[in-house]
Coordinates of C-alpha atoms in Angstrom, one line a residue:
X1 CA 2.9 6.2 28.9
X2 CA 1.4 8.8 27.1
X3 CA 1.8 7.0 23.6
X4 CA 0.3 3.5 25.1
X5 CA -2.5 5.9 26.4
X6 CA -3.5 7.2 22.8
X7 CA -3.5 3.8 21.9
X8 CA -5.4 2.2 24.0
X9 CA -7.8 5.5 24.2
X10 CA -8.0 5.1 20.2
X11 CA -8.9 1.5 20.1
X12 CA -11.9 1.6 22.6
X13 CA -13.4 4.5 20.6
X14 CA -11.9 3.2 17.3
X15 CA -14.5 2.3 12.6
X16 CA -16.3 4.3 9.1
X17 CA -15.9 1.2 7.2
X18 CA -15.6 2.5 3.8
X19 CA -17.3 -0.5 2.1
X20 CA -13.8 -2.0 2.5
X21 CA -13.4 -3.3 -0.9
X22 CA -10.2 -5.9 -1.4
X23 CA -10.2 -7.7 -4.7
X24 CA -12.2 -6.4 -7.4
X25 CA -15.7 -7.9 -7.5
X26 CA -16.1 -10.3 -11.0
X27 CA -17.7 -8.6 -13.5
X28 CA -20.9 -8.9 -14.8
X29 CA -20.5 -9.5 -18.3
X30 CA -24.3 -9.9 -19.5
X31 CA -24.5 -6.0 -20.0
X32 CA -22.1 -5.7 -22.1
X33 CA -23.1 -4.0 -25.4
X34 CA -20.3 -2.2 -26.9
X35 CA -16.6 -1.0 -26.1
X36 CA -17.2 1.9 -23.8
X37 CA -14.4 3.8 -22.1
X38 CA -14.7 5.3 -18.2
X39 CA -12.3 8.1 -16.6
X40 CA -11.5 9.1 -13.2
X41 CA -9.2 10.9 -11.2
X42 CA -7.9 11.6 -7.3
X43 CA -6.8 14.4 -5.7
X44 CA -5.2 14.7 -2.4
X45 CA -3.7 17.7 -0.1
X46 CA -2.2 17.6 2.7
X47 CA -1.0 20.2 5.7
X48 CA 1.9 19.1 7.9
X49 CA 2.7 20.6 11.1
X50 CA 5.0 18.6 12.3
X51 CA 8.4 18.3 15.3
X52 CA 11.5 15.6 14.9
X53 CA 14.3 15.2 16.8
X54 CA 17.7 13.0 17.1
X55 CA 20.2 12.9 20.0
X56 CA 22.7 11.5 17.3
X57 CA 22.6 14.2 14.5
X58 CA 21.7 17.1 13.1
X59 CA 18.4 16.7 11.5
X60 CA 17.1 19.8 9.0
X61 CA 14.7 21.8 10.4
X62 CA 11.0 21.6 9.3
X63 CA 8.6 24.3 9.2
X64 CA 4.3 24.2 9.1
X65 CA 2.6 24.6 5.7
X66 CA 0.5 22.7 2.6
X67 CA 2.3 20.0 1.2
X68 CA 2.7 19.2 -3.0
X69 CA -0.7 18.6 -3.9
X70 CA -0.9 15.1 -5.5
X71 CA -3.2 13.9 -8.4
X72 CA -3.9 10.3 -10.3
X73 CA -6.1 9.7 -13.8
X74 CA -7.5 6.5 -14.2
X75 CA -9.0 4.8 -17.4
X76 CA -10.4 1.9 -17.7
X77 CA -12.5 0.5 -20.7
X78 CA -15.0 -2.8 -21.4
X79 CA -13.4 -4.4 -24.1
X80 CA -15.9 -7.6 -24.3
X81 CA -18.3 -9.2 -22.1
X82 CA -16.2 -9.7 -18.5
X83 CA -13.2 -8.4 -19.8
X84 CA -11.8 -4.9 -19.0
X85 CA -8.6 -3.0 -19.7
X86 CA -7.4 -0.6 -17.1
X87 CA -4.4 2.5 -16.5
X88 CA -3.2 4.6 -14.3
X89 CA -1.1 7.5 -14.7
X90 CA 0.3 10.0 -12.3
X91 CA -0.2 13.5 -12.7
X92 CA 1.9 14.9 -9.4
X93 CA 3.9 13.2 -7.2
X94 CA 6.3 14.1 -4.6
X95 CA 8.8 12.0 -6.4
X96 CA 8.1 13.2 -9.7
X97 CA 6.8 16.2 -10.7
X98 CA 5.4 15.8 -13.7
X99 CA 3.4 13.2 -15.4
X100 CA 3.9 9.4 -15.7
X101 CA 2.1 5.8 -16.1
X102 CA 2.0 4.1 -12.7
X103 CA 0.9 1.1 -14.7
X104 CA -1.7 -1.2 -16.6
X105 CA -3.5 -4.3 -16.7
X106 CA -6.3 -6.9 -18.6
X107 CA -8.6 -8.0 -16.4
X108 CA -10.7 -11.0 -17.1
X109 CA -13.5 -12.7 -16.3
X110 CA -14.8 -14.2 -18.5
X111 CA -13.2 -15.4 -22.0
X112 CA -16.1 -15.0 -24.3
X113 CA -13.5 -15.1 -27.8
X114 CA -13.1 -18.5 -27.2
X115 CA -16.3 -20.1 -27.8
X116 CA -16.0 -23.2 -24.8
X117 CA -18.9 -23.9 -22.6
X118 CA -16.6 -25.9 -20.2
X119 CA -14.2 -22.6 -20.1
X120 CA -17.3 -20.3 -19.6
X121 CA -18.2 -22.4 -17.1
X122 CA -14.4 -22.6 -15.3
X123 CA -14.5 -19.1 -15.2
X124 CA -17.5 -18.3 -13.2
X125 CA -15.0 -18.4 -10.6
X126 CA -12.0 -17.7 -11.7
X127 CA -10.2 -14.1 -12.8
X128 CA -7.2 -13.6 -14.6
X129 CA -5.0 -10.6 -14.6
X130 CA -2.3 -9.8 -17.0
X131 CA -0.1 -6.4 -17.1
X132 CA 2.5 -4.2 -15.4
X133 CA 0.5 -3.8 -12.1
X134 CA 0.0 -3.6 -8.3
X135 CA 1.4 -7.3 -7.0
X136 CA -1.7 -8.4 -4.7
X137 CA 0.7 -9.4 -2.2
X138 CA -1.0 -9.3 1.3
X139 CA -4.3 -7.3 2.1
X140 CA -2.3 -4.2 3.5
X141 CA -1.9 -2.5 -0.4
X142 CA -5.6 -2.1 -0.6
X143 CA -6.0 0.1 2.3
X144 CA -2.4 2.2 1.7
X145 CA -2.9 6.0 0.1
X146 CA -1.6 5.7 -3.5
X147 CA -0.5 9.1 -4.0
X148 CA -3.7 11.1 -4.6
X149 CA -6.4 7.9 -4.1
X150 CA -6.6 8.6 -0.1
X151 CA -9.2 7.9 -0.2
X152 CA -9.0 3.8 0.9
X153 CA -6.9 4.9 4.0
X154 CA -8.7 6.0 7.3
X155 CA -5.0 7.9 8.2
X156 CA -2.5 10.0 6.2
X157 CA 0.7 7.6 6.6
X158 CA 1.2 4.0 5.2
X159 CA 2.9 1.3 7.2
X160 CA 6.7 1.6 8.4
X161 CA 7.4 -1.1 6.0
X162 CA 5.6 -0.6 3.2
X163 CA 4.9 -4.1 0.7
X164 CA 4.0 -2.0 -2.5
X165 CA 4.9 -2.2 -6.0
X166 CA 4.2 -2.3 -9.7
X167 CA 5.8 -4.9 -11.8
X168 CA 5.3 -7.0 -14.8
X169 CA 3.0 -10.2 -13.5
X170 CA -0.1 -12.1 -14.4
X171 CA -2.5 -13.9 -11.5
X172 CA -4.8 -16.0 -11.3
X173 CA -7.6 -15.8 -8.8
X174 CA -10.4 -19.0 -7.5
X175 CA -13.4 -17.4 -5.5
X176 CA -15.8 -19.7 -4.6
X177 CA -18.1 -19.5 -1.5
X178 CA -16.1 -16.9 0.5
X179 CA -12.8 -18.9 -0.1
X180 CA -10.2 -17.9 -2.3
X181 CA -6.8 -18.9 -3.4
X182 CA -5.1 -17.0 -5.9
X183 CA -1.0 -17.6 -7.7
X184 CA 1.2 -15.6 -9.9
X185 CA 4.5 -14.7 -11.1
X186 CA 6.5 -11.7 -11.7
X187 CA 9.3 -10.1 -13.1
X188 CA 9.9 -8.9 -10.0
X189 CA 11.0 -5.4 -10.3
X190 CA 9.7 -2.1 -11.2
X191 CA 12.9 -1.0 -12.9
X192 CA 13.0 -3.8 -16.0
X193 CA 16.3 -4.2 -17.5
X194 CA 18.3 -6.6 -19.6
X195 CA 21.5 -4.8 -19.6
X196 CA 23.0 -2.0 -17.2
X197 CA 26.4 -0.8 -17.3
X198 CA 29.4 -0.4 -14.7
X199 CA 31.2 2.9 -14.9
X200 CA 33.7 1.8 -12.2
X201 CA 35.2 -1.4 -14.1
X202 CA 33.9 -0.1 -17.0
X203 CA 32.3 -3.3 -17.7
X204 CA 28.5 -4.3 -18.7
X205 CA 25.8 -6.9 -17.3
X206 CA 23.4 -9.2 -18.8
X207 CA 19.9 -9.7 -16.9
X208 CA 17.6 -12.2 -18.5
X209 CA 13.8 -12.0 -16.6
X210 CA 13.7 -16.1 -16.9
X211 CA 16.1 -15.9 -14.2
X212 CA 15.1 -13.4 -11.7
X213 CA 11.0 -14.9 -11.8
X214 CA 9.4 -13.8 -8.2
X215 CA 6.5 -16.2 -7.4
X216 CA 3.7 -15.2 -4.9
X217 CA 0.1 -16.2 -3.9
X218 CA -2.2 -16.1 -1.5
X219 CA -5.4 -18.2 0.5
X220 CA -8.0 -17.1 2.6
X221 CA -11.7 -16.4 3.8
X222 CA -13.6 -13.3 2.5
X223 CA -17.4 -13.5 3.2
X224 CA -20.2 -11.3 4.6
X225 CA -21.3 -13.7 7.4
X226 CA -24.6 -11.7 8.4
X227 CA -26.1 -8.2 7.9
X228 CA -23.9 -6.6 10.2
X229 CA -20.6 -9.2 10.3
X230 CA -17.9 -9.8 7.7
X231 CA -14.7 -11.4 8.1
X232 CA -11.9 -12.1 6.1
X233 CA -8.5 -13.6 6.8
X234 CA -5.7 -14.2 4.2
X235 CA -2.2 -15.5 4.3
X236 CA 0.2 -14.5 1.4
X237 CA 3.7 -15.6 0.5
X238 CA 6.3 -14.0 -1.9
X239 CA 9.7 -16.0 -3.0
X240 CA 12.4 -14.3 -5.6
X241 CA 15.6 -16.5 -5.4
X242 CA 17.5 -13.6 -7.1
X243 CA 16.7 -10.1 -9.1
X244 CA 18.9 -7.1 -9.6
X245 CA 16.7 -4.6 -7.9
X246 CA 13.7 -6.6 -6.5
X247 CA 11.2 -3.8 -5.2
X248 CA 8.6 -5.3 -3.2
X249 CA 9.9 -3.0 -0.7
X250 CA 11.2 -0.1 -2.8
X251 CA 8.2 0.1 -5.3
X252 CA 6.4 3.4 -4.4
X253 CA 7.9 6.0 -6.7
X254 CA 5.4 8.4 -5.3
X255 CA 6.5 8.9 -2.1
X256 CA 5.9 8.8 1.9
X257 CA 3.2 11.5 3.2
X258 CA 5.2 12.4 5.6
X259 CA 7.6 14.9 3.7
X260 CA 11.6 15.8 4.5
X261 CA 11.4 13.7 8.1
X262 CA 14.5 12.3 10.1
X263 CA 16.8 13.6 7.1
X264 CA 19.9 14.4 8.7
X265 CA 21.9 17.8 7.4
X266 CA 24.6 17.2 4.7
X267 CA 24.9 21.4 3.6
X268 CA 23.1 20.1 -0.3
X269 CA 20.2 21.4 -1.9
X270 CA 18.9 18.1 -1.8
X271 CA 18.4 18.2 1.7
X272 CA 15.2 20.1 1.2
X273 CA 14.3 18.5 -2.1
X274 CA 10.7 16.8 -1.6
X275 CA 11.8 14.1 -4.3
X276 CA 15.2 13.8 -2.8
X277 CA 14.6 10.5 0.2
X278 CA 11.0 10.4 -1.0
X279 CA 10.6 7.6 1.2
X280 CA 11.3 9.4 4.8
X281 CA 9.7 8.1 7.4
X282 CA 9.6 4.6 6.4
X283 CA 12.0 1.6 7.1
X284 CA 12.6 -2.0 5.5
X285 CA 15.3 -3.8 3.1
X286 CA 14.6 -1.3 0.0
X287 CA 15.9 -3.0 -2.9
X288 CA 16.5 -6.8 -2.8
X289 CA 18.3 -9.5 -4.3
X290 CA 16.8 -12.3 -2.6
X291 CA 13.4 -12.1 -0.8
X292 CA 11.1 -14.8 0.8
X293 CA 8.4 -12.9 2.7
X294 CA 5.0 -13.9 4.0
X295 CA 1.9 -11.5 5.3
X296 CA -1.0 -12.7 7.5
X297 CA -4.0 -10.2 7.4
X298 CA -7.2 -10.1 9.3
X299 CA -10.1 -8.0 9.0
X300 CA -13.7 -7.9 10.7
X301 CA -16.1 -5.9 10.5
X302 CA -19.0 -5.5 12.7
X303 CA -21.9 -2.8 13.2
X304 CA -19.9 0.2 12.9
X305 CA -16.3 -1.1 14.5
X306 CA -13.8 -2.2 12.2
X307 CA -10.7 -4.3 13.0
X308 CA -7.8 -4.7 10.7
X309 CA -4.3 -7.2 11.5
X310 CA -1.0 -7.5 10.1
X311 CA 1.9 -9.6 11.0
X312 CA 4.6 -10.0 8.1
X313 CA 8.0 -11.2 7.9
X314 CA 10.6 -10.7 5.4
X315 CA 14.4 -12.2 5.2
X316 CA 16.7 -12.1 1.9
X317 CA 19.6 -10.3 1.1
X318 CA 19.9 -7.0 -0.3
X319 CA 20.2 -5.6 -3.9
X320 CA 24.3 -4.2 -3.3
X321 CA 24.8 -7.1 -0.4
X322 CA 24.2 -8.3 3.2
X323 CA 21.9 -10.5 4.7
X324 CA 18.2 -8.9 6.2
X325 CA 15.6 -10.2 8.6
X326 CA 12.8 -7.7 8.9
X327 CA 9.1 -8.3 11.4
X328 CA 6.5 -6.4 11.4
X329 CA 3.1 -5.9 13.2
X330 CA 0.6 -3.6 13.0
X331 CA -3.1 -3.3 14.7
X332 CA -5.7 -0.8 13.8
X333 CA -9.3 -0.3 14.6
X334 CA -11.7 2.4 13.3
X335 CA -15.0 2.8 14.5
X336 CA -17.8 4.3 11.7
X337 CA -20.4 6.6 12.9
X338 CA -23.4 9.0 11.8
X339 CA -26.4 8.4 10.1
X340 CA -25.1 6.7 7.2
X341 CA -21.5 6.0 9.1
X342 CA -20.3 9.2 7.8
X343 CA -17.8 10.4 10.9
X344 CA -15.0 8.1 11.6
X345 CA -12.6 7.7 14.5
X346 CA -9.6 4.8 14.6
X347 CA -5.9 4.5 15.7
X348 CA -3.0 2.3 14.5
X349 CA -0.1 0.7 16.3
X350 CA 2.8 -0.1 13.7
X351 CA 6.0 -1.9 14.6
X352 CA 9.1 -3.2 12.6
X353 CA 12.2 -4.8 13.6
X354 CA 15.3 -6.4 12.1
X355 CA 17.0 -8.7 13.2
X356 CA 20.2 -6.5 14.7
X357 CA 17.3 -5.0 17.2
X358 CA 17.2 -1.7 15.4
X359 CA 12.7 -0.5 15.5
X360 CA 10.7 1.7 14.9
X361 CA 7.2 1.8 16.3
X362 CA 4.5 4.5 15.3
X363 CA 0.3 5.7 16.8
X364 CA -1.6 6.9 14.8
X365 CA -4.7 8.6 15.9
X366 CA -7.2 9.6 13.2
X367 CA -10.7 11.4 12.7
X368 CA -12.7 12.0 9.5
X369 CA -15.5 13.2 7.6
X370 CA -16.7 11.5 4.2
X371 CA -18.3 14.4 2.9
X372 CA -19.8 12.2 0.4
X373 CA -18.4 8.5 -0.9
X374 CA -16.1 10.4 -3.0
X375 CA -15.1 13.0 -0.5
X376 CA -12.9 12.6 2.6
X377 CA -11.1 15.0 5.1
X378 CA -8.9 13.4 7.6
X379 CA -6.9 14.9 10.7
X380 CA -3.9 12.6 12.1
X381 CA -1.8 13.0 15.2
X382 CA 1.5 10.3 14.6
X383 CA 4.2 10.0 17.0
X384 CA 7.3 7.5 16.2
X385 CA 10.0 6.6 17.3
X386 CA 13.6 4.8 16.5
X387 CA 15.7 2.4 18.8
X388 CA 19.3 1.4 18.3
X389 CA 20.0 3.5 15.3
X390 CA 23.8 4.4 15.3
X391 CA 23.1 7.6 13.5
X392 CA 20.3 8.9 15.2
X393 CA 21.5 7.9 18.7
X394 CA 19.4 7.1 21.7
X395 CA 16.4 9.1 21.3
X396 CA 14.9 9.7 18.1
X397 CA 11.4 10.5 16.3
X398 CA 9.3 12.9 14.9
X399 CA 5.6 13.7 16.0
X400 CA 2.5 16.3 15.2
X401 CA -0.3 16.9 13.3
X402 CA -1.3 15.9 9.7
X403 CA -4.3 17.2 7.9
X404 CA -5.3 15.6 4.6
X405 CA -8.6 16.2 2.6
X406 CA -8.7 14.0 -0.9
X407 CA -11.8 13.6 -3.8
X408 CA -11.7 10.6 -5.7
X409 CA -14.2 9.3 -8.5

């Protein structure tokens, strides 16, 4: 009872509406005058005070304190009228330490260096994007922290089952009027191979990317209807009839906010490592073999009160074997106030299930403060729970308070 109350509480006072960007706008290629290069960054830090618990097992104790501070650097550079170049590199992660490329793209919108009227003319509404980069599967991946960038997500957690990876693709995207459609392919995977090696039968494997080609697209509505009233409503679809390690569901190699929860006791170091079970907290097929999922997202805004939608369903089989069948839903609503909709106040109701009738469901109760456009500072109370886990037994969760305050420019 208490939990539906925080809900419910949250969603009559739930939105700051942070200029919800999705897609990136086209670009405006008539100022173009000469290759010019851009930087930015992200920072995010985080304070956890947070209680778990499991009838079924020993979980490791957690204490109250600051969290790894995360940081991102992002480049981008005009290359030519409409066309840009962009990277993005990790500098701390909770996975990794020290620095690495989350990936890079060429973005285009226009294609000046060929010289055709009739393909200036196509791509007015068109945009093409080529590179090792975020899939833009569903709607949910622009509003997810990425590492230090925060600064898109009214909470401090992600969803449960989190649709978010980098991978080798090139899409192309048709806005016209509000509507857009958009198709693509994709190696797949974050972790590229074409040859791995089996110390147990001492044997090697062949992978060839023609063969493990994930497809995905998606179609919807996107317009600012009045002054005060946007809506937008998507549908997305993702089909990979086999990979080694597809990662649609395993791509964020920076980690959950939510650091060290449910990890049961094993007597290892590793039980305590930060980048050991980066993932905690979340819950989905990790890794897969075969995957043919599907997201519906809908988002309206109005005044000040935001309201954003997810249903998704995924079913495959897994990277090392078996069969999975995963739902999720998720409902959140913010609600933006202060003279220039400044303060912000919102909750979140996430729920996943599998077919076996193993869930977990998770509030979220948030406040914060944009300092400025760049500056935010968040305050989360998350409660969640787990049903029908063997491991964890009958009554399982973990709940408390996060506090997260990020700068991005």
């Amino acid at each position: 009872m208490k939990r539906v109350f925080f809900l419910f509480a949250g969603l009559l006072i739930a939105s700051f509406t942070f200029g919800q960007q999705f897609e990136q706008p086209k670009l405006d290629g008539s100022n173009f005058t000469k290759v010019k290069a851009h930087i930015g960054a992200d920072f995010a830090l985080q304070y956890q005070a947070l209680d778990q618990s499991a009838d079924g097992t020993n979980l490791i104790p957690l204490g109250s304190g600051l969290n790894l501070p995360t940081a991102n650097m992002k480049i981008y550079a005009d290359l030519a009228p409409g066309v840009q170049v962009h990277l993005t590199t990790y500098l701390s992660s909770r996975h990794h330490e020290d620095t690495w490329v989350k990936g890079g793209y060429l973005l285009m919108d226009q294609l000046p260096f060929l010289n055709s009227e009739a393909v200036d003319k196509l791509m007015q509404k068109l945009t093409i994007k080529v590179g090792m980069m975020e899939l833009n599967y569903g709607d949910e991946h622009f509003r997810r922290s990425d590492n230090g960038h925060v600064i898109n997500n009214a909470f401090v957690g992600n969803y449960i089952m989190d649709a978010f990876t980098t991978a080798g693709a090139a899409e192309v995207m048709y806005r016209n009027n509000g509507w857009l459609a958009m198709g693509a392919v994709s190696n797949g995977t974050l972790k590229p191979a074409i040859a791995a090696y089996n110390a147990r039968n001492d044997s090697y494997t062949t992978y060839n990317t023609a063969d493990e080609l994930a497809f995905y697209g998606k179609v919807g509505f996107d317009k600012q209807l009045d002054e005060n009233f946007r809506l937008r409503a998507t549908l997305s679809g993702y089909s990979c009839a086999k990979n080694h390690f597809g990662s649609l569901y395993n791509g964020d190699r920076t980690g959950s906010r939510y650091y060290l929860v449910m990890k049961e006791q094993t007597g290892s170091a590793d039980d305590v490592d930060i980048s050991s079970g980066h993932t905690t907290g979340r819950w989905g097929p990790g890794f897969t073999n075969k995957d043919n999922s599907m997201m519906a997202n809908l988002f309206a805004k109005y005044y000040g009160f935001e309201l954003f939608g997810t249903y998704e369903k995924a079913k495959g089989t897994g990277a090392f074997g078996g069969d999975f069948d995963f739902n999720q839903f998720a409902i959140e609503g913010i609600y933006h106030f202060g003279g220039q909709e400044q303060f912000y106040l919102g909750t979140r109701y996430n729920k996943v299930k599998n077919s076996t009738d193993m869930s977990v469901d998770r509030v979220q109760i948030a406040g914060g403060w944009h300092m400025t456009k760049n500056i935010v500072a968040k305050l989360e109370y998350v409660d969640q729970n787990y049903k029908n886990f063997a491991n964890y037994g009958t009554n399982a969760g973990f709940n408390g308070i996060m506090f997260e305050a990020g700068i991005s420019f």
